[in-house]
Coordinates of N, CA and C in Angstrom, one line a residue:
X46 N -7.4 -42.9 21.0 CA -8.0 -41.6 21.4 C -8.3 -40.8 20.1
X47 N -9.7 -40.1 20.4 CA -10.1 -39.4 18.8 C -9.6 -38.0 18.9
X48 N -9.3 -37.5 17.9 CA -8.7 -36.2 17.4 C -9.8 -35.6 17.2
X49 N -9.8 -34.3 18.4 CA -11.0 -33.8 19.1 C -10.7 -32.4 17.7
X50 N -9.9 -31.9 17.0 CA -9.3 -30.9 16.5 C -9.1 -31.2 15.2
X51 N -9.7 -30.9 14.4 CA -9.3 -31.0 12.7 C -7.8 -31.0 12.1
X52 N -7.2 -29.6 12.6 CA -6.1 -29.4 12.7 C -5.3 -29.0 13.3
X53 N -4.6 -29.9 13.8 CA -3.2 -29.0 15.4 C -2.4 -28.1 14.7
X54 N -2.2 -26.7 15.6 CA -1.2 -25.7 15.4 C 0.2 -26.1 16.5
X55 N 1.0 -25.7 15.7 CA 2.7 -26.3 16.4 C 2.6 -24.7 16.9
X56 N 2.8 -24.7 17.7 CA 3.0 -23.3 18.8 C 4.6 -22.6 18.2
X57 N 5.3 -23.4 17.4 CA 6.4 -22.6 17.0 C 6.1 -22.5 15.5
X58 N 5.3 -22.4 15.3 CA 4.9 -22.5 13.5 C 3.1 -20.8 13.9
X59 N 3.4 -20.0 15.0 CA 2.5 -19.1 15.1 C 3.6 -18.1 15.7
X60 N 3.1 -17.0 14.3 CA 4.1 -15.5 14.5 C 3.3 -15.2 15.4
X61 N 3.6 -13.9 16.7 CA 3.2 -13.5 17.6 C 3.6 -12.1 17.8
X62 N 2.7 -10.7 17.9 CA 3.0 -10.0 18.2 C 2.4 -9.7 19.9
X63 N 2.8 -9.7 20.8 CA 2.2 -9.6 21.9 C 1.5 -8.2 22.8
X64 N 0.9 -8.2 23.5 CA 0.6 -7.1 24.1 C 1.8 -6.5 24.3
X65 N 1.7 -4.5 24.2 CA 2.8 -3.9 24.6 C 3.4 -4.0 23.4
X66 N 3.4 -4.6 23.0 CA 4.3 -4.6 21.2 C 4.0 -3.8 20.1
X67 N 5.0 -2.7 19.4 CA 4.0 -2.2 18.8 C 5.3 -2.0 17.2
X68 N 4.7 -2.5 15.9 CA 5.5 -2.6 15.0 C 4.7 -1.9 13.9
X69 N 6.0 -1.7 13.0 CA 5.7 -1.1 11.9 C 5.6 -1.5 10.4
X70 N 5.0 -2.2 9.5 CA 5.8 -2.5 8.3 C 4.9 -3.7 7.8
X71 N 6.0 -4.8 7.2 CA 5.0 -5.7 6.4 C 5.1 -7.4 7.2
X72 N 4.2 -7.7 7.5 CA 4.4 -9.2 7.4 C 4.0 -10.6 6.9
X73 N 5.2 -10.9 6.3 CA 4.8 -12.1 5.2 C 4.6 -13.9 6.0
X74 N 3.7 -14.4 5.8 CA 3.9 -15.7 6.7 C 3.5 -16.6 5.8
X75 N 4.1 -18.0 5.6 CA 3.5 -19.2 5.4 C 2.4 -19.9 6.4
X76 N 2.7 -19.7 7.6 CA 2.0 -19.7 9.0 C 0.9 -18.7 9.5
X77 N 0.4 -19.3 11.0 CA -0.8 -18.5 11.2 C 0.1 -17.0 12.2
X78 N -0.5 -16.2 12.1 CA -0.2 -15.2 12.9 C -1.3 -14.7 13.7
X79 N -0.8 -14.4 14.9 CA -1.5 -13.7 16.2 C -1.0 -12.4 16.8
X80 N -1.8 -11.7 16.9 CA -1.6 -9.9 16.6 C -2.3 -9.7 18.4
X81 N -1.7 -9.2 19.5 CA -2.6 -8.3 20.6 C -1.6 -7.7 20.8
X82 N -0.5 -6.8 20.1 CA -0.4 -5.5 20.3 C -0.1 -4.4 18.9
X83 N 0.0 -3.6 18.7 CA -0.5 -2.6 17.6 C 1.0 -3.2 16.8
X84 N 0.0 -2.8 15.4 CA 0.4 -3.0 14.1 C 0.3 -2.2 12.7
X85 N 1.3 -1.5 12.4 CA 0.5 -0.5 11.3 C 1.4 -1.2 10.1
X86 N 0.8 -1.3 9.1 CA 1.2 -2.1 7.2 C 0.4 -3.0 7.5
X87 N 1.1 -3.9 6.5 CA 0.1 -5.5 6.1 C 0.7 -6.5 6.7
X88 N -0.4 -7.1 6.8 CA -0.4 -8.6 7.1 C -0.5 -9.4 6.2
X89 N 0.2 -10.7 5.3 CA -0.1 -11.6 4.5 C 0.3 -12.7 4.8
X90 N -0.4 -14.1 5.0 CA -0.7 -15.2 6.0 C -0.9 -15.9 5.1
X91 N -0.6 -17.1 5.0 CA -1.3 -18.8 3.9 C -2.2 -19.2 4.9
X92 N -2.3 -18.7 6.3 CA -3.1 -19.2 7.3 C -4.1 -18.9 8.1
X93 N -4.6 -18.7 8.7 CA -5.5 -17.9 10.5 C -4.5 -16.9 10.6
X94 N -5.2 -16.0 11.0 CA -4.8 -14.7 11.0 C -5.9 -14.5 12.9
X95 N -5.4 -14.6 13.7 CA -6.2 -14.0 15.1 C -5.5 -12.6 15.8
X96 N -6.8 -11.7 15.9 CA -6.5 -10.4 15.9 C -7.4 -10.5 17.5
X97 N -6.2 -10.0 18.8 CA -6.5 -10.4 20.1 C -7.4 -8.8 20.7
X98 N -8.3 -9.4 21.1 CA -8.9 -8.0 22.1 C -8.4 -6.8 22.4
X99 N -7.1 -6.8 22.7 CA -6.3 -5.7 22.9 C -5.2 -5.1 22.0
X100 N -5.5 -5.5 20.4 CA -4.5 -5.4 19.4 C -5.5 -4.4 18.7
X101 N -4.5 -3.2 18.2 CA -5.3 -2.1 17.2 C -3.8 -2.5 16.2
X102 N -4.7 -2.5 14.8 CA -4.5 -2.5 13.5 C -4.7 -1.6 12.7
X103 N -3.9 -0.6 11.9 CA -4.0 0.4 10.8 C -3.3 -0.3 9.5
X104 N -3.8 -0.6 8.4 CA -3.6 -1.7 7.6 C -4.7 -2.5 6.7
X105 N -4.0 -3.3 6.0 CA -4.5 -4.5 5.0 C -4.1 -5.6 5.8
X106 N -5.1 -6.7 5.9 CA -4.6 -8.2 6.1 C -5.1 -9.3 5.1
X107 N -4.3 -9.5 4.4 CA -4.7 -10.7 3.5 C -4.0 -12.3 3.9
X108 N -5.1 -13.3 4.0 CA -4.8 -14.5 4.3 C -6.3 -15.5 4.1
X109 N -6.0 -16.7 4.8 CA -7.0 -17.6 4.7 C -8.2 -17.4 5.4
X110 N -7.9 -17.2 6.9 CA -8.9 -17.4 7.9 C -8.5 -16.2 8.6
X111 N -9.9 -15.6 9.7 CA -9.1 -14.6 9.9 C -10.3 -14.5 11.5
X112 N -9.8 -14.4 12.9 CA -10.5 -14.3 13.9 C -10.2 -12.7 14.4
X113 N -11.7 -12.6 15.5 CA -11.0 -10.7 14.9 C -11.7 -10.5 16.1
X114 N -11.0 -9.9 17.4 CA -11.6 -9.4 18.5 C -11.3 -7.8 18.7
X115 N -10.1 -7.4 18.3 CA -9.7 -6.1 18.3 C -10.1 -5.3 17.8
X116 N -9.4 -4.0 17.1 CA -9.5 -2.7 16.5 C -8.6 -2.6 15.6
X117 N -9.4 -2.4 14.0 CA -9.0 -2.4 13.0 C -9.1 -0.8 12.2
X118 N -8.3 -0.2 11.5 CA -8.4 0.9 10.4 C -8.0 -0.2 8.8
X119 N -8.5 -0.3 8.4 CA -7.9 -0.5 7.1 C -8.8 -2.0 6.1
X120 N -8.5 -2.9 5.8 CA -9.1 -3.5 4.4 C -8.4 -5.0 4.8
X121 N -9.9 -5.8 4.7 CA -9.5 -7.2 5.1 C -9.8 -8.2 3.8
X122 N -8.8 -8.9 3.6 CA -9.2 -9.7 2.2 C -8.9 -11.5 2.5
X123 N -9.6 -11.9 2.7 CA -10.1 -13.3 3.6 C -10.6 -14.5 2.8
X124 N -9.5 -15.3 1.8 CA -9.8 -16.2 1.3 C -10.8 -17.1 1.8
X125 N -11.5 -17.1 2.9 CA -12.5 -18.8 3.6 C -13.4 -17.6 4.3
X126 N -12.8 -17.6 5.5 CA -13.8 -16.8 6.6 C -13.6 -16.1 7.6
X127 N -13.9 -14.7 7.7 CA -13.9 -13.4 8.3 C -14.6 -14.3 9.7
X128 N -14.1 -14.2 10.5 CA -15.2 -14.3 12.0 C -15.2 -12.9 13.0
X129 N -15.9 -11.7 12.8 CA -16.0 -10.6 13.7 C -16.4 -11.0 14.9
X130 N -15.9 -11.1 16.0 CA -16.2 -11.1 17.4 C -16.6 -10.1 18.3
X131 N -17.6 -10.2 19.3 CA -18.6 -9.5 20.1 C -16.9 -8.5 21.1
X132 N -17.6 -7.6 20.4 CA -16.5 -6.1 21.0 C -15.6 -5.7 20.1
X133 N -15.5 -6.3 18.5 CA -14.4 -5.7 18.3 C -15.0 -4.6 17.0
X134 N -14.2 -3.8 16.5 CA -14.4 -2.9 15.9 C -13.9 -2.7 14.9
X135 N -14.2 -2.7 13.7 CA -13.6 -2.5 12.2 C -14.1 -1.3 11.5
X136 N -13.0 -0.6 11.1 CA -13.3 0.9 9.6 C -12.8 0.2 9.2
X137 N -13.1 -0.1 7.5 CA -12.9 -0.9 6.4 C -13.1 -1.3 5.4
X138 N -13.1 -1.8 4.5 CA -13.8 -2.6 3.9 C -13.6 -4.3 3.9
X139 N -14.1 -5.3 3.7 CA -14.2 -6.2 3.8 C -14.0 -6.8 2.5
X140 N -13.7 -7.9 2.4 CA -13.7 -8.8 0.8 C -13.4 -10.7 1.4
X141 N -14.5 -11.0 1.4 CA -14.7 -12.6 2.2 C -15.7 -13.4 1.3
X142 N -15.4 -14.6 1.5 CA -16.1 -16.0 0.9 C -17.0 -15.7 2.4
X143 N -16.6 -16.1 3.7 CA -17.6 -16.3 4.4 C -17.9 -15.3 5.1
X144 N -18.3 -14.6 6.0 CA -18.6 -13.8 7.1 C -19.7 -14.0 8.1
X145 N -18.7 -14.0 9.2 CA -19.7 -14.6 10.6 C -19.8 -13.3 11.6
X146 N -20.8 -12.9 11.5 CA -20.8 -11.5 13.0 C -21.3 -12.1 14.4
X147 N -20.6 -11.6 15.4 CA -21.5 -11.7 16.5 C -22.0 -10.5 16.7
X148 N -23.0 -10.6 17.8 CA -23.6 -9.5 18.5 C -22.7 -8.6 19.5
X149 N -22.5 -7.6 18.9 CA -22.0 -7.0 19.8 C -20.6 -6.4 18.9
X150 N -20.3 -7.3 17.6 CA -19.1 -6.6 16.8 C -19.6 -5.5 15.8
X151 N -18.5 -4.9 16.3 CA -18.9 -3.2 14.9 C -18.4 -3.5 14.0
X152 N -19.2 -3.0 12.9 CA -18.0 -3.1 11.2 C -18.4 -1.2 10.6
X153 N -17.6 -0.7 10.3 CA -18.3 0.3 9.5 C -17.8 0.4 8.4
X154 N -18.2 -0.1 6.9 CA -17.4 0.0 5.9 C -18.5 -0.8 4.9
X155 N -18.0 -0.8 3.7 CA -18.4 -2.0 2.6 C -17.8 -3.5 2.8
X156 N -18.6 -4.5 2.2 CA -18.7 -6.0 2.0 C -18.8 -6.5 0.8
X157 N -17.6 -7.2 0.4 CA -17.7 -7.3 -0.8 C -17.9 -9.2 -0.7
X158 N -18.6 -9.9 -1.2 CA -19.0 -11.5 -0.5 C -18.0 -12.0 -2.1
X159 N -17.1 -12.8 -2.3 CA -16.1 -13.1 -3.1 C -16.6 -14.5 -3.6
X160 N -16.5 -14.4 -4.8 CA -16.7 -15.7 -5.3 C -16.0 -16.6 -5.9
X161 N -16.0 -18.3 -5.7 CA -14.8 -18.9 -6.0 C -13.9 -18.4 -7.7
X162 N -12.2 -18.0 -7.0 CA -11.2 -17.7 -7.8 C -11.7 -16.4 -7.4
X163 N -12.4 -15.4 -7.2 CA -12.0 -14.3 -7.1 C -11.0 -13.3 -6.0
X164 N -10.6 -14.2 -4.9 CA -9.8 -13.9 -4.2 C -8.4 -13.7 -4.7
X165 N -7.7 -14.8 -5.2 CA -6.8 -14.8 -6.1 C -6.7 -13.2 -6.3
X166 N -7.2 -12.8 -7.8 CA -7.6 -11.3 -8.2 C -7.1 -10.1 -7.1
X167 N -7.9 -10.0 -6.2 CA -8.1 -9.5 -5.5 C -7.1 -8.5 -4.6
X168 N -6.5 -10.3 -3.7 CA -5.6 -10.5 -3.0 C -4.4 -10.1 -4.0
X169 N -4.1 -10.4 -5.4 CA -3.1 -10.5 -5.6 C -2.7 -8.8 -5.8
X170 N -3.9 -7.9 -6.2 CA -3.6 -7.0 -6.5 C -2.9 -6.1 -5.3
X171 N -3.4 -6.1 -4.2 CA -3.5 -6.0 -3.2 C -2.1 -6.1 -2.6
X172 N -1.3 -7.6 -2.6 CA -0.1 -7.8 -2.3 C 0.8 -7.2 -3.0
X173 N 0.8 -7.0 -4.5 CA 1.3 -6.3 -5.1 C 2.0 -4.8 -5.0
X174 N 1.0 -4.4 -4.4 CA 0.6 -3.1 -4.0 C 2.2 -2.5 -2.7
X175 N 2.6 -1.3 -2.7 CA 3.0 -1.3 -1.5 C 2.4 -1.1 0.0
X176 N 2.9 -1.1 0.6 CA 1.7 -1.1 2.0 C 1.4 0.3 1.9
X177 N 0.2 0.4 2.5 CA -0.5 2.1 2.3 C 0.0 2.5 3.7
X178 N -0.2 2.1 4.6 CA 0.2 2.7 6.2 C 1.8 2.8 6.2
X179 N 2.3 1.9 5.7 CA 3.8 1.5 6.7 C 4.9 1.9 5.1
X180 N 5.0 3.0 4.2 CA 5.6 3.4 3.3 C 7.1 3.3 4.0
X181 N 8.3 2.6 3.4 CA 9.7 3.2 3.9 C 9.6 2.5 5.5
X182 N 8.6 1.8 6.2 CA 8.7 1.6 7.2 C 9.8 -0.3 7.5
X183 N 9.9 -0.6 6.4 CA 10.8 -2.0 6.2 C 12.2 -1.2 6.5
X184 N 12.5 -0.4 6.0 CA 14.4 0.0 5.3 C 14.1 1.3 6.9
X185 N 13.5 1.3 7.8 CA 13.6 2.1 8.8 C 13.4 1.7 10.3
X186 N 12.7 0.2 10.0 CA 12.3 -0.7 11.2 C 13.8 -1.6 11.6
X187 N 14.4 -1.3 11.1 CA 16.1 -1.7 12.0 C 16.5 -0.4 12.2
X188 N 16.5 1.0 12.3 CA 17.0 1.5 13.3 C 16.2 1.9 14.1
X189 N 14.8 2.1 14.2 CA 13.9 2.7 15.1 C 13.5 1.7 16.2
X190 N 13.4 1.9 17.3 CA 13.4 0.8 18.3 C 11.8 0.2 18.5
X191 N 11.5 -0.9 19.1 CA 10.3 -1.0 19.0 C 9.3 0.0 20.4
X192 N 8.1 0.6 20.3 CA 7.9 0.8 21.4 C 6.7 0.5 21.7
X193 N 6.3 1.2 23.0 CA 4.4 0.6 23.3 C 3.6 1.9 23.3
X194 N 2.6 1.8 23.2 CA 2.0 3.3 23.3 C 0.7 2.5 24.3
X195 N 0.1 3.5 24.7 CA -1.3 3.2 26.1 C -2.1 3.8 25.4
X196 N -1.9 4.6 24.4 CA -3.3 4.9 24.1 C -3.2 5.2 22.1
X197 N -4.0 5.2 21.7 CA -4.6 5.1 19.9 C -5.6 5.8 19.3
X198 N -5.5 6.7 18.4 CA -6.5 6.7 18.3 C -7.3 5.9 16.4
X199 N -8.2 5.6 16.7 CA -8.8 4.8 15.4 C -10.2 5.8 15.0
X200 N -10.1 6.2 13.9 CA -10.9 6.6 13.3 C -12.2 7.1 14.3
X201 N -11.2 8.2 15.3 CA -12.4 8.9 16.3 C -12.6 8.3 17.4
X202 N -12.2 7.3 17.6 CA -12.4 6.5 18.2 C -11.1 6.7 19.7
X203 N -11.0 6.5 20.8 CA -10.1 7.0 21.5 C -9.7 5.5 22.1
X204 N -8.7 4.8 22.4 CA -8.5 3.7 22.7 C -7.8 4.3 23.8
X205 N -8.3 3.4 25.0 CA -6.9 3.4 26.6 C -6.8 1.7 26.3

């Protein structure tokens, strides 16, 4: 039988924040991560990075690959390739080897198109860095409980 898929994902090797979930702070992966409910700090991934329809993001996400249907505040730094999907919405800036738009995805920000080794740079400064949204939000996210909110607001923008 042919291997219809370049490469299989182990379903327990993908961090998950789910709808209704709503966290604060940094997260570090060797693995791919999947985001559909709110997230404020960074994201940093060796992997795919998929941002679900119903996920709002205030933050940096740095990683390899990165699928993007939700609502973003903050700065994407995308070693291979950014894919913006039809409905989702970014304030930001951008920093990508590749970038794919559909019809129908918003970006409002700068694009910076990276060139081989300059991610590295980049990225590294970037990780370096403390998270800009989620300050103190590590050494506070064990006592504060997690909760959900129904509504967001993004950069004017009013989310239900």
């Amino acid at each position: 039988m042919a291997k219809t898929m370049e490469q299989s994902v182990n379903v327990n090797e993908v961090s998950r924040i789910s709808t209704g979930t709503s966290m604060k702070g940094e997260i570090n992966s060797p693995n791919d991560i999947r985001i559909d409910g709110s997230f404020d700090g960074k994201i940093i991934s060796k992997g795919r990075v998929v941002i679900g329809d119903k996920a709002v993001i205030s933050g940096d996400i740095i990683c390899d690959n990165v699928d993007f249907w939700g609502k973003m505040t903050g700065s994407l730094y995308v070693r291979d390739t950014l894919a913006l999907k039809d409905g989702c919405v970014v304030n930001g800036d951008l920093h990508v080897k590749r970038l794919s738009v559909e019809l129908g995805a918003r970006f409002e920000g700068n694009c910076k198109m990276l060139k081989d080794g300059e991610f590295e740079k980049v990225a590294g400064e970037v990780s370096a860095a403390a998270p800009a949204s989620a300050s103190g939000a590590a050494s506070s996210a064990a006592s504060s409980p997690v909760h959900s909110s129904s509504k967001s607001n993004l950069g004017g923008v009013s989310l239900k």
